[in-house]
Each structure stands twice: as C-alpha cells, then as structure tokens.
Amino acid sequence: MPQLVLELNGQRTTLEPGRSYAVGRDPNSDFSIADARVSWRHATIGFNGYAWVFQDLGSTNGSFANGQRLTQIQLGEGAVVVLGNAENGPRLSFAGVPAATPAGGDGGWYDVQTSRFEPNAGYAQPQQQTPQPQQQWGGPQAGQGGQGGIPQQQGAASWGGQAAPEPVYGSRNPTMVRNLTAGLKTLRIGRGLDNELVVSDLSVSRHHAELRQLADGRYEIVDLESHNGTYVNGQPIQRVVLGAQDIVGIGHSTFRLVGDRLEEFVDTGEVSFSARHLTVEVEHKGAKKILLNDVSFGVPEKSLIAVIGPSGSGKSTLLRALTGYRPADRGDVLYDGRNLYKQFAELRQRIGLVPQDDILHSQLTVRTALKYAAELRFPGDTEAAERERRVDEVLTELHLEKRAENKITALSGGQRKRVSVALELLTKPSLIFLDEPTSGLDPGMDRDVMKMLRDLADEGRTVLVVTHSVAELALCDRLLVMAPGGSVAYFGPPKEALHFFGYETWADVFQAFENYPDHDWAGRFRGSVHYQMYSADVEAVQPQSAPVQVQAVQPPKQQSWGSQLSTLIRRYLSVIASDRGYVGLLVALPLIMGVLSMAIPAKYGLGPAQPAGPGQPAINSDAATVLLVLAVSACLTGAANAVRELIKERVIYERERAVGLSRSAYVMSKVIVLGAITAVQSILVAAIGLLPRKLPSSGLLISGTPLPELVLVVMLLGITSMMLGLVVSAVVKTAEKTMPLLVLIAIIQVVFCGSLFPLFGTPGLEQVAWLAPSRWAVAAEAATVNLPAIMGPPQGKTETDPLWKHTIGQWGIDVGALVLLGVLCAVLVVRLLRRHEPEVMRKR
C-alpha cells in the first residue's frame, strides 16, 4: 500500500493508507488551514484500496485542480489541489505515488460515493480545452487517450443527428462527467451516501430524484417527492422524458445528458448577471407612470456593484425587478445566460436578499436565530448536526463566532447587518442583493459593512447593494447611478464617475439631478465612452417584443407542513420567553383587567335580586353590566396580544415566504401560541370577575353551577378577539397605526355587545352587530344565566333579546356564531398575507 506525501505551507507530511485525513478550517482537522476561503470541513484525503482520493465535502468556495473545480480526484505524483480560490488559494501538493490514470485508459476511477472501482466507465476528469460549437459528441475515441467521452473537435456537429447542445454556464467545462453505459438502468441522485450519484448540497433531499433509462434508450428524470423540487429547463417537474437540449436542476447542480454521458455543472457562485432593457410602468391617476426606463447593465463574476441615485430614481423598483419579486413589465434579467423570470422557480434558490430592516428576531441569540432559520430553509431530512455545522461555517466566515451567544439586540448596527447576511449565506447563494445595508450606521460601521461585502465578492459571489452612502464606493467594482425617471445616468468604475459628471462631490451630482430635471441623463451616458466600454454589448440585445408573462409559482417547501409548524411554534415561544418585559405584561394584563371588573360591587352578582317591596318584581339591573365588563376585558386582552404580531414580523415573513415558508403554517403558529396565551388570560379574567359574585344555581349544560360555561364563553371571546387583532395586524402598513385601531375595536365591542342598550328590533343596526364577537359572547352568557329572567325586559320594550333565550339550542347558536367569526378572521388573515409576498409567487 503506497504512502502519499502532502506538502502544505512548506511542510511535508507522509500519509498512511490505513486512515482518512480531514482538511478544513476546523482546528481539530488533520490539516487545519486558517483561511476564510476554506470551509470548516472542506475535504478528506484517503486510500480506498485502489488509489489515493481527494474528496471535496461540498465546500462553499470549492477545490480546484488545473483551474477546474472538482468534486473528487485521484491523486498522483505531482498533483496539486487548490482550496477556496483557483488562483491564489491554499495549495496542497502531492508526491510519492504513480500518476493517476483517467477513466477510459488502462486504469479507472474509484468512486468514493458508490464505493466501487469503475475501470473505463466512471468519472471522467474534466479537461482544459473548452468545447467549441461544432463538435462530435460521442464516447471515447481510439488513440485519444480514452478521455471518457469528453468532446473532441471534429469538422461538423453531430449528436444523435442533432446539433450539439447549447453551452451550460457559458462555455465552462462540466464539474463531473459520468458514463451511463455500464448497464445501470436507474441512477438515484441525492444527498445521502447510498445514492449512485451523491450531490453534497444541503438544499438537496437525501433521496432527491432518479434518472431512469427507458426501453427505447431514452432517459427520464423522476422527482422522488423532494423538498426543494427537481427542475427541467427551470420548471418544476414530477416525471419527464429528457430531450437533447433539456437541462435538469437539482439544488446548486445542473445536469445535462450528452449521448450516454451525464454532465454535471456545479454552481459555485462564479456566475455572470445582467439586466437588459428593464421597463416598469404603473397606473397613476389614469395615466402610465414609468418607474424604470430601459435599464440595462451587465456585471462579471465575483463583482461588487453599488446602486445609488436620488429619491424617486427607481432604486427599490430596480431591486425588486432584479430579484424577481416584482418582474419588469418588459425586458430580461439573465442569470449566467438563463432568464430569471422564465426559470424563477429554480433560480430563486440561488439568490439571497437582505432587506433594509433586520430579517431575524432580535430577541434571540445569534446562534439560536440562525438555527431556526436553518430548520426552515433546509429539507426536513437534514440532520441537526448538518445544520449546526453549516451555521458554524457561516458564523466563522462572517467573524461572528465570538458573538454567537449574544442577543441580536445587544449587537451594534454593523454586526446586526452581518447576522442578516449570515442568514442568507446558509443556503450558499451565488447572488446577494442588499437594500440600504448601511442606513443609520456611523461612518466606521459603514466602512465595516462595505468591507464585508467586498470580502463576500472576493470569495466567489456577485453582490449588488443599493445604498445612499457614497463614502466607500471605491471598494466596488462597478457603480450604477440612477437618474430621476428610472433611467441609467452612469455605469462603470466608481473612480471615474465624478469625472464623468464633471463635479467634485456627489452632493453636486444629486443637486444637478434636481436642478435639471428635463436633462437627458440617459442619452448623455449612451453617447459616452463609458457606455461603449461597459454597457454597449448588453444593450445590443433587443428587448422582448411582448410584455413579460409571469406565471405564479408555488414556493419550494423545504419541510412538511407539520415540520414547519413545529419549528415556527418553538421559535415563537423562544422569542416570547426571551423578552422578560413582554412576559411580565402578559401576566399583568389579565390581572389588571380582572381587578377592574371588580369595580362593580360583589353584591351585584348574576343571580336574581331581592324584591324591592311587596308586589314588586325582583330585578338585578347590574347583571348586564357585569357581563359587559367581562366581555370588554376579554376583547382588550385578546386583541392587544395580537394587534402588533404580524406587522412587526412583516419583513421576516416576506423573506421566509420567498424561500418556502407555508403561509398557513405561519398563521397557524400564531393562532396556536397566542390562542393558548389568550385562553389562560381569559380564564384568569373570568375567574377574578366571577368567583366573588353570586351566581345562579345551575347552567344550561352543567347542573349545579354556570361557572364553567361562563368561563368557556369568555375564553372563546378572547381567542376570537385575538384573531380580530391578527386581521388588523395584517391590514395596517405601520405598527404605529395599530394602537388607534385597538381602541376602535374596544369601542365597537362595547357599543355592539347588546347589554349597553337593546339592539334587537332595530333593522340595520342589529345586522351590523352580528359582526361583533362581543354581541354573541354576551348573548351566550345571558342565555347561560337566564338574564331575561334576572333583569326583565329593557326599558321601553315588552320583550327581551331573542339571542338571550335560556335554551341549549340558543346557547349553541350564540357560541357557534362566535367560533365562526374566529374562523373567518383566520381565513381573512391568510388571504391578506398574500399582499406581502413577491408578486410572482402569489396564487392566481
């Protein structure tokens, strides 16, 4: 068994065949490399019985040999593997064993993913030459070293009688090529090591899809009910027969069949991105208003782009168009040559968006917040240890490991923004968009955030940031300046921008935009040398002839509905428990409400009063007042619990919904947690208000005491009022508007409860009162205690309220109507939340 000599940083180490060696940033690794571009657990090196093999473990920035990214490689004399960056990453040099023989030659490749040695039919080693448009696509050719089906240059194109497939990711070579002629009829693809083709990507299910060969020799791809879906040409599929031009997307990997070979292209973040002729129009006072006017630009791989411009220049509209949240009415957004709007279902998983507001619950610690985010974003079959490793990698990458146990509220503004970026990095996006990340930060934090973004771009991502700050623009590769009216006034290097405008400061430039609103800033740019150098090739492509027709698509469901609900409930409870002030308020509120209800003397109970004199009826006119106070207390308690809960999490919900959060699971988590809290509070309110008082001797359902029925009704009223509070929270646009509406809810409940003044027999008013939960709750309580017999008909009336009738049937109608109002509120909340989702994801 041959030994292998590894040289790293000038030190040589002899590796023994009897064990596997870990490489990564983890200090406990056999070869620990303190470089941010290296993942925590980056790779392993081991002898498999046939050869020494280097295996990449799905690292963030990848491993490279001869400039090509690799998944695994057989190691030989003189082999060099570079980690994290193909040009200047840490180098591992190997010696001591004969050179590797590629598949198709005399030897073969040992597939560590399938634990088999496959001579002449395994993984082919990617070659340096780039396939050209005219090639012969076929198997190994004699006299060519058996290159495992790598395309060889020929005089004419031929592939099964058709033209060669279009390039994937430009003209890049595949990361891996697998020969399918070894008699394997079914190739299972997934994250688990028991698959024939292992994809080391946490967004991929353990058993994700199968590639099956049909009787006629064609292949079909079948999704195995994966969580993130299998895509063909950007569209989600369950089962489809593949054609010559079809592209299969699974996680961050893209597959293409070329004859009997399967090519894999791994999206490592080195992708181009361009916008072409984006135009957005809206109706405004009967006329069309242009928000984006023919915006075009293109950015190279691993770039940092800043977008600046005065207010009203369309920066936010541009950001929504670029991310697919609000597609442009005309034009294209191209992700490495693929149309984002047409293939949004697949490509959105590779895009990260950091809004201006924080997208994490600030009451939680950094690690806890990221842990719950990972649970929601990764498939349900992902093990906790896998998620925790990814969280640790992200924390280390953004230098947050020392802050991991701090509450987010205790962090500085710049550190909080790092946490928001960390959340997006969990799924390894290739494109990251940020909206005003430095807003409200001092100059020092501004520089810190921009340097962080510069590092993210250098590590293999494309980063676009919309900002008002111009202090650190020199860190960017390109600068896009938007002019009023939504047009491009400049696109090019930041250092040349002020000279282009002819001003010394950006304040002067923005002042010029305001002073000369009719100036053709876009035309000036198109006539410049900067346009010819940086935008002409992009704008040369003609826009779409018709408006973009965007189909609504369902977000991927990383977890089952029940798993999402469980995670959301646990997270919500953690958020509540971490805020001691809020917990104290939850305890104090029902106690205060209950004590206030005791302002009515205890002698005024809910039982019959003593006759006022001989021949006078026994009337307790204060019984209705007691029911009124209980109803108002329950209404205020329930509504106050929920009236701010959705609006304060709106930004968080929008982002989580875009990456697969179930709308109904989110609402149900609020209903369950707040419902349980409200139920306990309502029981306390009812107990404090009723126990000291005189009650009738029996109820409708329970003989001996009506107390359980009364408490049940108060509890249902509290929960229904909580649901009404969620409706308000889903409707309002700012949290400041919730308090006035809370007061309005309380007043409406008082007016329409039915015990303040008679509502029955008044057409119109009586029907409107049916929408008030207090109307049915007071009626159910009145039916329980037989209030008509206790207080008699109201003044000026000869009969009592028919909803107060002392019968089980009427009590059931009153309680049923109360429950129905709560259910209708829940349905309304789910519908209202659609307004706060990306337009392309809304159901039609």
JSON list of C-alpha atoms in Angstrom, two decimals, residues 74-76 98-110 117 120 123 125 145:
[
{"chain": "A", "resi": 74, "resn": "GLN", "atom": "CA", "xyz": [-7.46, 10.57, -7.82]},
{"chain": "A", "resi": 75, "resn": "LEU", "atom": "CA", "xyz": [-4.11, 11.78, -6.56]},
{"chain": "A", "resi": 76, "resn": "GLY", "atom": "CA", "xyz": [-0.83, 11.05, -8.31]},
{"chain": "A", "resi": 98, "resn": "PRO", "atom": "CA", "xyz": [2.34, 6.98, -9.65]},
{"chain": "A", "resi": 99, "resn": "ALA", "atom": "CA", "xyz": [0.28, 9.48, -11.64]},
{"chain": "A", "resi": 100, "resn": "ALA", "atom": "CA", "xyz": [-3.46, 8.89, -11.89]},
{"chain": "A", "resi": 101, "resn": "THR", "atom": "CA", "xyz": [-4.94, 7.28, -14.99]},
{"chain": "A", "resi": 102, "resn": "PRO", "atom": "CA", "xyz": [-8.18, 8.81, -16.20]},
{"chain": "A", "resi": 103, "resn": "ALA", "atom": "CA", "xyz": [-11.31, 6.82, -16.93]},
{"chain": "A", "resi": 104, "resn": "GLY", "atom": "CA", "xyz": [-11.21, 5.15, -20.31]},
{"chain": "A", "resi": 105, "resn": "GLY", "atom": "CA", "xyz": [-7.46, 4.36, -20.09]},
{"chain": "A", "resi": 106, "resn": "ASP", "atom": "CA", "xyz": [-5.74, 1.31, -18.65]},
{"chain": "A", "resi": 107, "resn": "GLY", "atom": "CA", "xyz": [-6.84, 2.11, -15.13]},
{"chain": "A", "resi": 108, "resn": "GLY", "atom": "CA", "xyz": [-10.02, 3.77, -13.84]},
{"chain": "A", "resi": 109, "resn": "TRP", "atom": "CA", "xyz": [-11.59, 5.95, -11.21]},
{"chain": "A", "resi": 110, "resn": "TYR", "atom": "CA", "xyz": [-12.61, 4.82, -7.75]},
{"chain": "A", "resi": 117, "resn": "PHE", "atom": "CA", "xyz": [-13.83, 0.99, -8.67]},
{"chain": "A", "resi": 120, "resn": "ASN", "atom": "CA", "xyz": [-13.20, 2.69, -18.19]},
{"chain": "A", "resi": 123, "resn": "TYR", "atom": "CA", "xyz": [-16.00, 9.70, -13.58]},
{"chain": "A", "resi": 125, "resn": "GLN", "atom": "CA", "xyz": [-11.54, 14.01, -15.40]},
{"chain": "A", "resi": 145, "resn": "GLY", "atom": "CA", "xyz": [-6.20, 8.51, -24.51]}
]
